[in-house]
Amino acid sequence: MTQKRIAIFGSTGSIGRQALDVIAANPTLFSAEILTAQSNDELLIKQALDFQPNAVVIGDERKYINVKESLAHTNTKVFAGEDALEQVAAMDSYDMMLAAIVGYAGLRPTLKAIEAGKPVALANKETLVVAGDIIMRMAMEKRIPIIPVDSEHSAIFQCLVGEGKNRIEKIVLTASGGPFLGKKPNFLVNVKKDHALQHPNWSMGAKITIDSATLMNKGLEMIEAKWLFNLSHDQVQVLVHPQSIIHSMVQFEDGSIKAQMGLPDMKLPIQYAMAFPQRIQNDFPRYDFRKPNTLTFEEPDIKTFRNLALAMEALKQGGNMPCILNAANEIAVYAFLRNRIGFLDMTELVERTMARISFLPNPTLEEYFETDGEARNFAASLIHM
Ligand code: NAD
Ligand code: MG
């Protein structure tokens, strides 16, 4: 394998930092060509000094001067602002984008990378939730792979290697159940952000940690899976598996089920996506079946965790409904993180926004952008009331 130059969009986040660990451990296989961050200038500077990328982007323009001056003695080019993200994504000099920005903000740079014909290792699930049809169509036209980094989708992807055109009967996405597994609404109504930010099995950014606590994350993942693996809504199932050892499963037409397993560690799907189709040796801890252990499975409680039911509804309806769901959810999660609304209010905000914004069965990209804006404005207006 020749050295792959990776552009990490969102390098200061949980996924981005772990990707840099993978690069540091495999310097002959990978280099960091582009790094981007929204506001953490100090960490971006440190990463740039360590990895000497060709270019960095700081989203927050007020921090440009600090980054520029701190890297003045290096060969790293420094850019700032939202447009710079797209310009850099269109650059020639990298081989693969790792899309690790959180939320809708990741969509435009990823579109640019695909347009430029770059393979994408995709952590940013919101991109597919918002405009999965367009992303997958463009990737097909450009003949570039979208390789999932999300652990469940990496599991499915790994199960499908070598299966050619063999038909999938269904896939089963496993869910840890999050910190509030088994809890009921009378408990959830009083949940505060500090408690919701404690995930039992994974250490992740704040937004996805809250999404995991509400089960919205699993709903977004159902939609993500539909697009990645070209499935209909009733081929995607969710099963709660609190130990997070089976990362997901595929059931084929003959009834045979394949699962991908291991200890929960995002570095594994990250390095798999970056090195695909190769596997790389590492020293991560191994799962041991001989140790006392029990793997358990149960149906998700969608009456309590209604975000998952709403996402299933959006998945079924299609069109711009997942885009509406996603926009309202982003507003809801950030309002919850600022202690503006309660845990269960997040669901209400999403539900009311889905009922309000006009449904479009076949949106253009422009219409997805408009839908996102309208849904955000409406959801935000509910908070100010
Ligand atoms: P995070 O919050 O830790 O990091 C987000 C990164 O995006 C940071 O580098 C930040 O600077 C950047 N960013 C934030 N807002 C931005 C904006 N408006 N414009 C440009 N850049 C911006 O998030 P994370 O946990 O690393 O998750 C990143 C993505 O990967 C999410 O879509 C998440 O759903 C997905 N994902 C994460 C995990 C995980 O274990 N963390 C697992 C599966 C999928
Ligand atoms: Mg996941």
XYZ file of C-alpha atoms and ligand atoms in Angstrom:
430
model
C 0.000 0.000 0.000
C 1.426 3.417 -0.926
C 1.067 6.150 1.679
C -2.474 7.515 1.686
C -2.847 11.240 2.297
C -5.873 11.718 4.559
C -7.889 14.936 4.841
C -9.505 14.917 8.283
C -12.488 17.232 8.392
C -13.176 17.677 12.097
C -9.700 16.670 13.327
C -10.188 18.079 16.845
C -13.258 15.946 17.569
C -13.518 12.506 19.095
C -13.297 10.722 15.721
C -10.694 13.139 14.350
C -8.353 12.687 17.312
C -8.621 8.903 17.156
C -7.919 9.019 13.408
C -4.721 10.950 14.126
C -3.760 8.235 16.637
C -4.191 5.693 13.837
C -2.062 7.796 11.484
C 0.628 8.254 14.153
C 0.736 4.486 14.675
C 1.042 3.811 10.911
C 3.262 6.544 9.464
C 4.258 4.499 6.418
C 0.614 3.880 5.480
C -0.967 7.263 6.190
C -0.200 10.950 6.400
C -2.411 13.847 7.504
C -2.737 16.140 4.497
C -5.529 18.466 5.675
C -6.850 19.141 9.175
C -9.888 21.252 10.055
C -11.485 22.462 13.282
C -14.350 24.762 14.130
C -13.143 26.574 17.237
C -10.422 24.654 19.074
C -7.480 26.631 17.656
C -4.998 25.474 20.273
C -5.533 21.786 19.531
C -5.520 22.415 15.778
C -2.151 24.194 16.109
C -0.720 21.338 18.154
C -1.978 18.773 15.622
C -0.484 20.792 12.759
C 2.902 20.988 14.506
C 2.831 17.237 15.134
C 1.597 16.104 11.701
C 2.782 18.900 9.381
C -0.231 18.880 7.067
C -0.304 20.735 3.776
C -3.285 22.839 4.925
C -5.456 23.551 7.947
C -8.808 25.309 8.216
C -10.114 27.013 11.345
C -13.864 27.566 11.069
C -14.067 30.443 13.513
C -12.491 33.373 11.644
C -11.659 35.229 14.864
C -9.057 32.561 15.558
C -7.339 32.825 12.182
C -4.598 35.193 13.345
C -3.553 32.944 16.201
C -3.386 29.851 13.984
C -1.610 31.720 11.185
C 1.022 33.188 13.494
C 1.588 29.950 15.364
C 2.236 28.093 12.113
C 4.124 30.907 10.338
C 7.462 29.059 10.636
C 6.016 25.890 9.009
C 4.951 24.984 5.457
C 1.316 24.520 6.473
C -1.158 26.785 4.682
C -3.803 28.303 6.947
C -7.376 29.115 5.907
C -10.441 30.253 7.839
C -14.203 30.256 7.519
C -16.971 28.066 6.188
C -16.214 28.596 2.488
C -12.594 27.594 3.029
C -13.794 24.145 4.102
C -15.302 23.610 0.670
C -12.307 25.076 -1.152
C -9.921 22.826 0.691
C -12.171 19.803 0.111
C -11.770 20.453 -3.621
C -7.960 20.460 -3.402
C -6.030 17.968 -5.466
C -3.407 16.935 -3.002
C -5.189 14.371 -0.813
C -6.323 10.785 -1.428
C -9.209 10.286 0.996
C -11.492 12.465 3.077
C -12.339 11.386 6.598
C -15.661 13.163 7.099
C -15.659 13.662 10.881
C -17.402 17.012 11.277
C -20.514 16.702 13.423
C -23.970 17.489 12.053
C -25.315 19.188 8.952
C -22.137 21.308 8.725
C -20.383 18.252 7.300
C -22.616 18.003 4.252
C -21.184 20.661 1.942
C -17.484 19.783 2.294
C -18.326 16.116 1.768
C -20.261 16.949 -1.393
C -17.188 18.835 -2.625
C -14.917 15.877 -1.933
C -17.188 13.543 -3.894
C -17.422 16.056 -6.733
C -13.616 16.105 -6.785
C -13.644 12.300 -7.051
C -12.189 11.595 -3.604
C -13.035 8.418 -1.688
C -14.775 9.230 1.587
C -14.461 7.507 4.953
C -17.741 8.656 6.423
C -18.245 9.220 10.136
C -20.676 12.104 9.646
C -23.961 10.187 9.482
C -26.036 13.389 9.293
C -24.781 13.859 5.725
C -26.601 10.707 4.605
C -29.641 11.429 6.759
C -30.093 14.806 5.086
C -29.301 13.993 1.454
C -28.463 10.296 1.203
C -30.015 9.851 -2.247
C -27.931 12.646 -3.745
C -24.703 11.634 -1.998
C -24.988 7.993 -3.081
C -25.939 8.907 -6.647
C -22.994 11.298 -6.963
C -20.618 8.718 -5.500
C -21.872 6.166 -8.053
C -21.405 8.581 -10.940
C -17.902 9.446 -9.783
C -17.167 5.769 -9.052
C -15.798 6.534 -5.611
C -16.415 4.472 -2.487
C -18.179 5.797 0.613
C -16.753 3.642 3.384
C -18.635 3.846 6.667
C -16.836 4.657 9.912
C -19.911 4.440 12.132
C -19.271 1.164 13.984
C -22.595 -0.489 13.062
C -22.231 0.361 9.405
C -18.601 -0.664 9.363
C -19.804 -3.998 10.778
C -22.361 -4.435 7.989
C -19.819 -3.328 5.390
C -17.307 -5.892 6.694
C -19.991 -8.626 6.636
C -20.688 -7.811 2.981
C -17.095 -8.104 1.756
C -16.990 -10.975 -0.716
C -20.779 -11.320 -0.956
C -20.994 -9.746 -4.420
C -24.614 -9.467 -5.523
C -25.976 -11.878 -2.865
C -29.240 -10.429 -1.647
C -29.678 -9.092 1.884
C -32.895 -10.121 3.628
C -32.416 -7.705 6.482
C -29.794 -6.045 8.617
C -29.828 -5.754 12.389
C -28.267 -2.625 13.865
C -27.273 -3.178 17.459
C -27.768 -0.431 20.038
C -26.223 -0.222 23.488
C -29.430 1.349 24.759
C -27.453 4.267 26.191
C -27.337 5.385 29.831
C -31.120 5.280 30.316
C -31.856 1.750 29.161
C -34.928 0.443 30.994
C -35.966 3.890 32.249
C -39.460 5.289 31.795
C -40.754 8.814 31.011
C -41.296 9.701 34.677
C -37.539 9.304 35.122
C -36.477 10.829 31.818
C -38.436 14.017 32.366
C -35.937 15.077 35.044
C -32.742 14.013 33.305
C -30.042 16.695 33.137
C -27.247 17.056 30.637
C -24.444 15.832 32.890
C -26.192 12.517 33.378
C -27.119 12.197 29.700
C -23.478 12.810 28.748
C -22.366 9.626 30.574
C -22.398 6.887 27.968
C -21.797 3.365 29.312
C -19.659 1.956 26.454
C -18.385 4.707 24.155
C -16.609 8.014 24.683
C -17.836 10.394 21.965
C -18.609 14.038 21.145
C -21.471 15.725 23.032
C -24.046 15.708 20.234
C -23.841 11.996 19.430
C -23.722 11.160 23.154
C -27.060 12.920 23.684
C -28.420 11.252 20.530
C -27.384 7.914 22.015
C -29.220 8.675 25.250
C -32.447 9.526 23.382
C -31.966 6.695 20.800
C -32.134 9.311 18.036
C -28.649 8.110 17.135
C -30.013 4.672 16.249
C -32.778 6.287 14.208
C -30.238 8.351 12.266
C -28.262 5.144 11.764
C -31.273 3.339 10.314
C -31.550 6.075 7.690
C -27.790 6.029 7.140
C -27.945 2.250 6.581
C -30.783 2.513 4.096
C -28.647 4.689 1.831
C -25.299 2.976 2.324
C -26.632 -0.493 1.587
C -29.539 0.359 -0.709
C -32.250 -1.140 1.514
C -35.939 -0.506 1.986
C -37.132 0.748 5.353
C -38.483 -2.629 6.450
C -35.120 -4.333 5.896
C -33.503 -2.308 8.694
C -34.059 -3.486 12.278
C -32.739 -2.341 15.632
C -31.887 -4.609 18.534
C -30.676 -3.468 21.939
C -27.453 -5.267 22.888
C -26.069 -3.529 25.987
C -22.599 -5.147 25.879
C -21.751 -3.625 22.453
C -19.727 -6.670 21.360
C -21.731 -7.520 18.239
C -21.489 -4.303 16.238
C -24.265 -5.301 13.790
C -25.427 -8.221 11.642
C -26.579 -9.069 8.142
C -29.124 -11.778 7.380
C -28.963 -13.094 3.822
C -31.697 -14.652 1.681
C -30.756 -18.156 2.783
C -31.284 -17.231 6.439
C -27.571 -17.207 7.227
C -26.532 -14.415 9.586
C -23.101 -12.780 9.666
C -22.040 -10.557 12.555
C -18.941 -8.469 13.115
C -17.678 -8.409 16.708
C -15.013 -6.964 18.919
C -14.534 -4.716 21.907
C -16.105 -1.292 21.402
C -13.281 0.932 20.124
C -13.839 3.434 17.315
C -10.194 3.202 16.237
C -10.980 -0.137 14.642
C -13.676 1.065 12.207
C -11.621 4.221 11.582
C -8.502 2.300 10.570
C -10.572 -0.236 8.633
C -12.140 2.538 6.543
C -8.796 4.262 5.982
C -6.949 1.088 4.975
C -9.756 -0.762 3.144
C -9.520 -3.341 1.628
C -6.475 -4.104 3.754
C -6.542 -4.889 7.482
C -3.731 -3.492 9.610
C -2.170 -5.150 12.627
C -2.638 -3.292 15.926
C -2.319 -3.772 19.673
C -5.863 -2.812 20.670
C -7.302 -5.012 23.463
C -9.001 -8.184 22.151
C -12.375 -9.615 23.150
C -12.023 -12.981 24.856
C -14.944 -15.414 24.626
C -13.433 -17.614 27.345
C -13.913 -14.966 30.038
C -17.260 -15.046 31.871
C -19.587 -13.020 29.720
C -23.181 -12.915 28.567
C -24.421 -11.305 25.406
C -28.040 -10.176 25.678
C -30.580 -8.784 23.236
C -33.925 -7.042 23.587
C -36.357 -4.987 21.534
C -35.922 -1.205 21.807
C -38.618 0.562 23.870
C -39.871 2.982 21.236
C -42.846 4.028 23.363
C -40.462 5.550 25.875
C -37.684 6.545 23.490
C -39.989 8.186 20.976
C -37.145 9.775 19.027
C -36.477 6.354 17.557
C -40.133 6.021 16.535
C -39.996 9.463 14.895
C -36.863 8.524 12.974
C -38.512 5.287 11.818
C -41.431 7.360 10.599
C -39.088 9.711 8.723
C -37.273 6.725 7.220
C -40.573 5.299 6.007
C -41.824 8.574 4.553
C -38.525 9.447 2.871
C -38.275 12.642 0.793
C -37.169 15.590 2.920
C -38.607 14.136 6.156
C -35.253 12.795 7.437
C -33.741 16.223 6.674
C -36.505 17.871 8.761
C -35.979 15.362 11.567
C -32.227 15.968 11.556
C -32.456 19.771 11.566
C -34.994 19.853 14.400
C -32.921 17.335 16.337
C -29.742 19.425 16.040
C -31.588 22.460 17.409
C -33.122 20.327 20.169
C -29.836 18.724 21.241
C -27.949 22.022 21.428
C -30.847 23.590 23.378
C -30.737 20.664 25.810
C -26.953 20.995 26.138
C -27.473 24.665 27.059
C -30.098 23.687 29.666
C -32.770 25.535 27.692
C -35.135 22.562 27.340
C -35.688 19.251 29.110
C -34.812 15.761 27.942
C -38.291 14.848 26.732
C -38.826 18.295 25.173
C -36.288 17.290 22.523
C -38.761 14.732 21.164
C -41.604 17.194 21.180
C -39.560 19.741 19.263
C -38.722 17.190 16.576
C -42.288 15.916 16.346
C -43.799 19.390 16.009
C -41.249 20.377 13.371
C -41.961 17.222 11.350
C -45.667 18.067 11.439
C -45.087 21.660 10.377
C -42.553 21.783 7.512
C -43.835 21.038 3.984
C -43.179 17.497 2.836
C -41.330 17.100 -0.467
C -41.211 13.558 -1.877
C -38.295 14.172 -4.251
C -36.214 17.158 -3.174
C -33.317 18.640 -5.110
C -30.116 19.488 -3.262
C -31.221 23.123 -3.135
C -34.524 22.020 -1.589
C -32.688 20.012 1.052
C -30.726 23.164 1.966
C -33.991 25.135 2.170
C -35.729 22.434 4.191
C -32.855 22.401 6.659
C -33.082 26.166 7.141
C -36.863 26.211 7.534
C -36.877 23.314 9.975
C -34.118 24.925 12.063
C -35.941 28.255 12.211
C -39.222 26.647 13.179
C -37.645 24.396 15.826
C -35.751 27.375 17.272
C -38.956 29.446 17.386
C -40.518 26.804 19.617
C -37.724 27.277 22.147
C -38.056 31.045 22.390
C -41.749 30.765 23.168
P -17.072 15.996 18.088
O -18.050 16.990 18.562
O -16.154 15.367 19.057
O -16.155 16.660 16.941
C -16.725 17.373 15.896
C -15.651 17.969 14.990
O -16.345 18.753 14.003
C -14.677 18.903 15.679
O -13.413 18.792 15.073
C -15.249 20.292 15.414
O -14.278 21.294 15.360
C -15.889 20.115 14.059
N -17.056 20.972 13.868
C -18.101 21.138 14.712
N -18.992 22.002 14.211
C -18.504 22.418 13.035
C -18.958 23.326 12.041
N -20.110 24.021 12.176
N -18.200 23.508 10.938
C -17.039 22.834 10.785
N -16.558 21.960 11.680
C -17.273 21.754 12.804
O -17.888 14.889 17.283
P -17.546 13.342 17.081
O -18.054 12.574 18.218
O -16.123 13.187 16.672
O -18.496 12.977 15.847
C -18.199 13.393 14.525
C -19.164 12.683 13.588
O -18.906 11.282 13.630
C -20.636 12.863 13.967
O -21.402 12.975 12.823
C -20.965 11.580 14.700
O -22.314 11.221 14.587
C -20.083 10.578 13.973
N -19.740 9.420 14.788
C -19.005 9.591 15.926
C -18.679 8.500 16.718
C -17.827 8.656 17.950
O -17.454 7.649 18.559
N -17.472 9.860 18.365
C -19.122 7.221 16.350
C -19.865 7.078 15.186
C -20.171 8.186 14.414
Mg -22.901 4.081 15.615
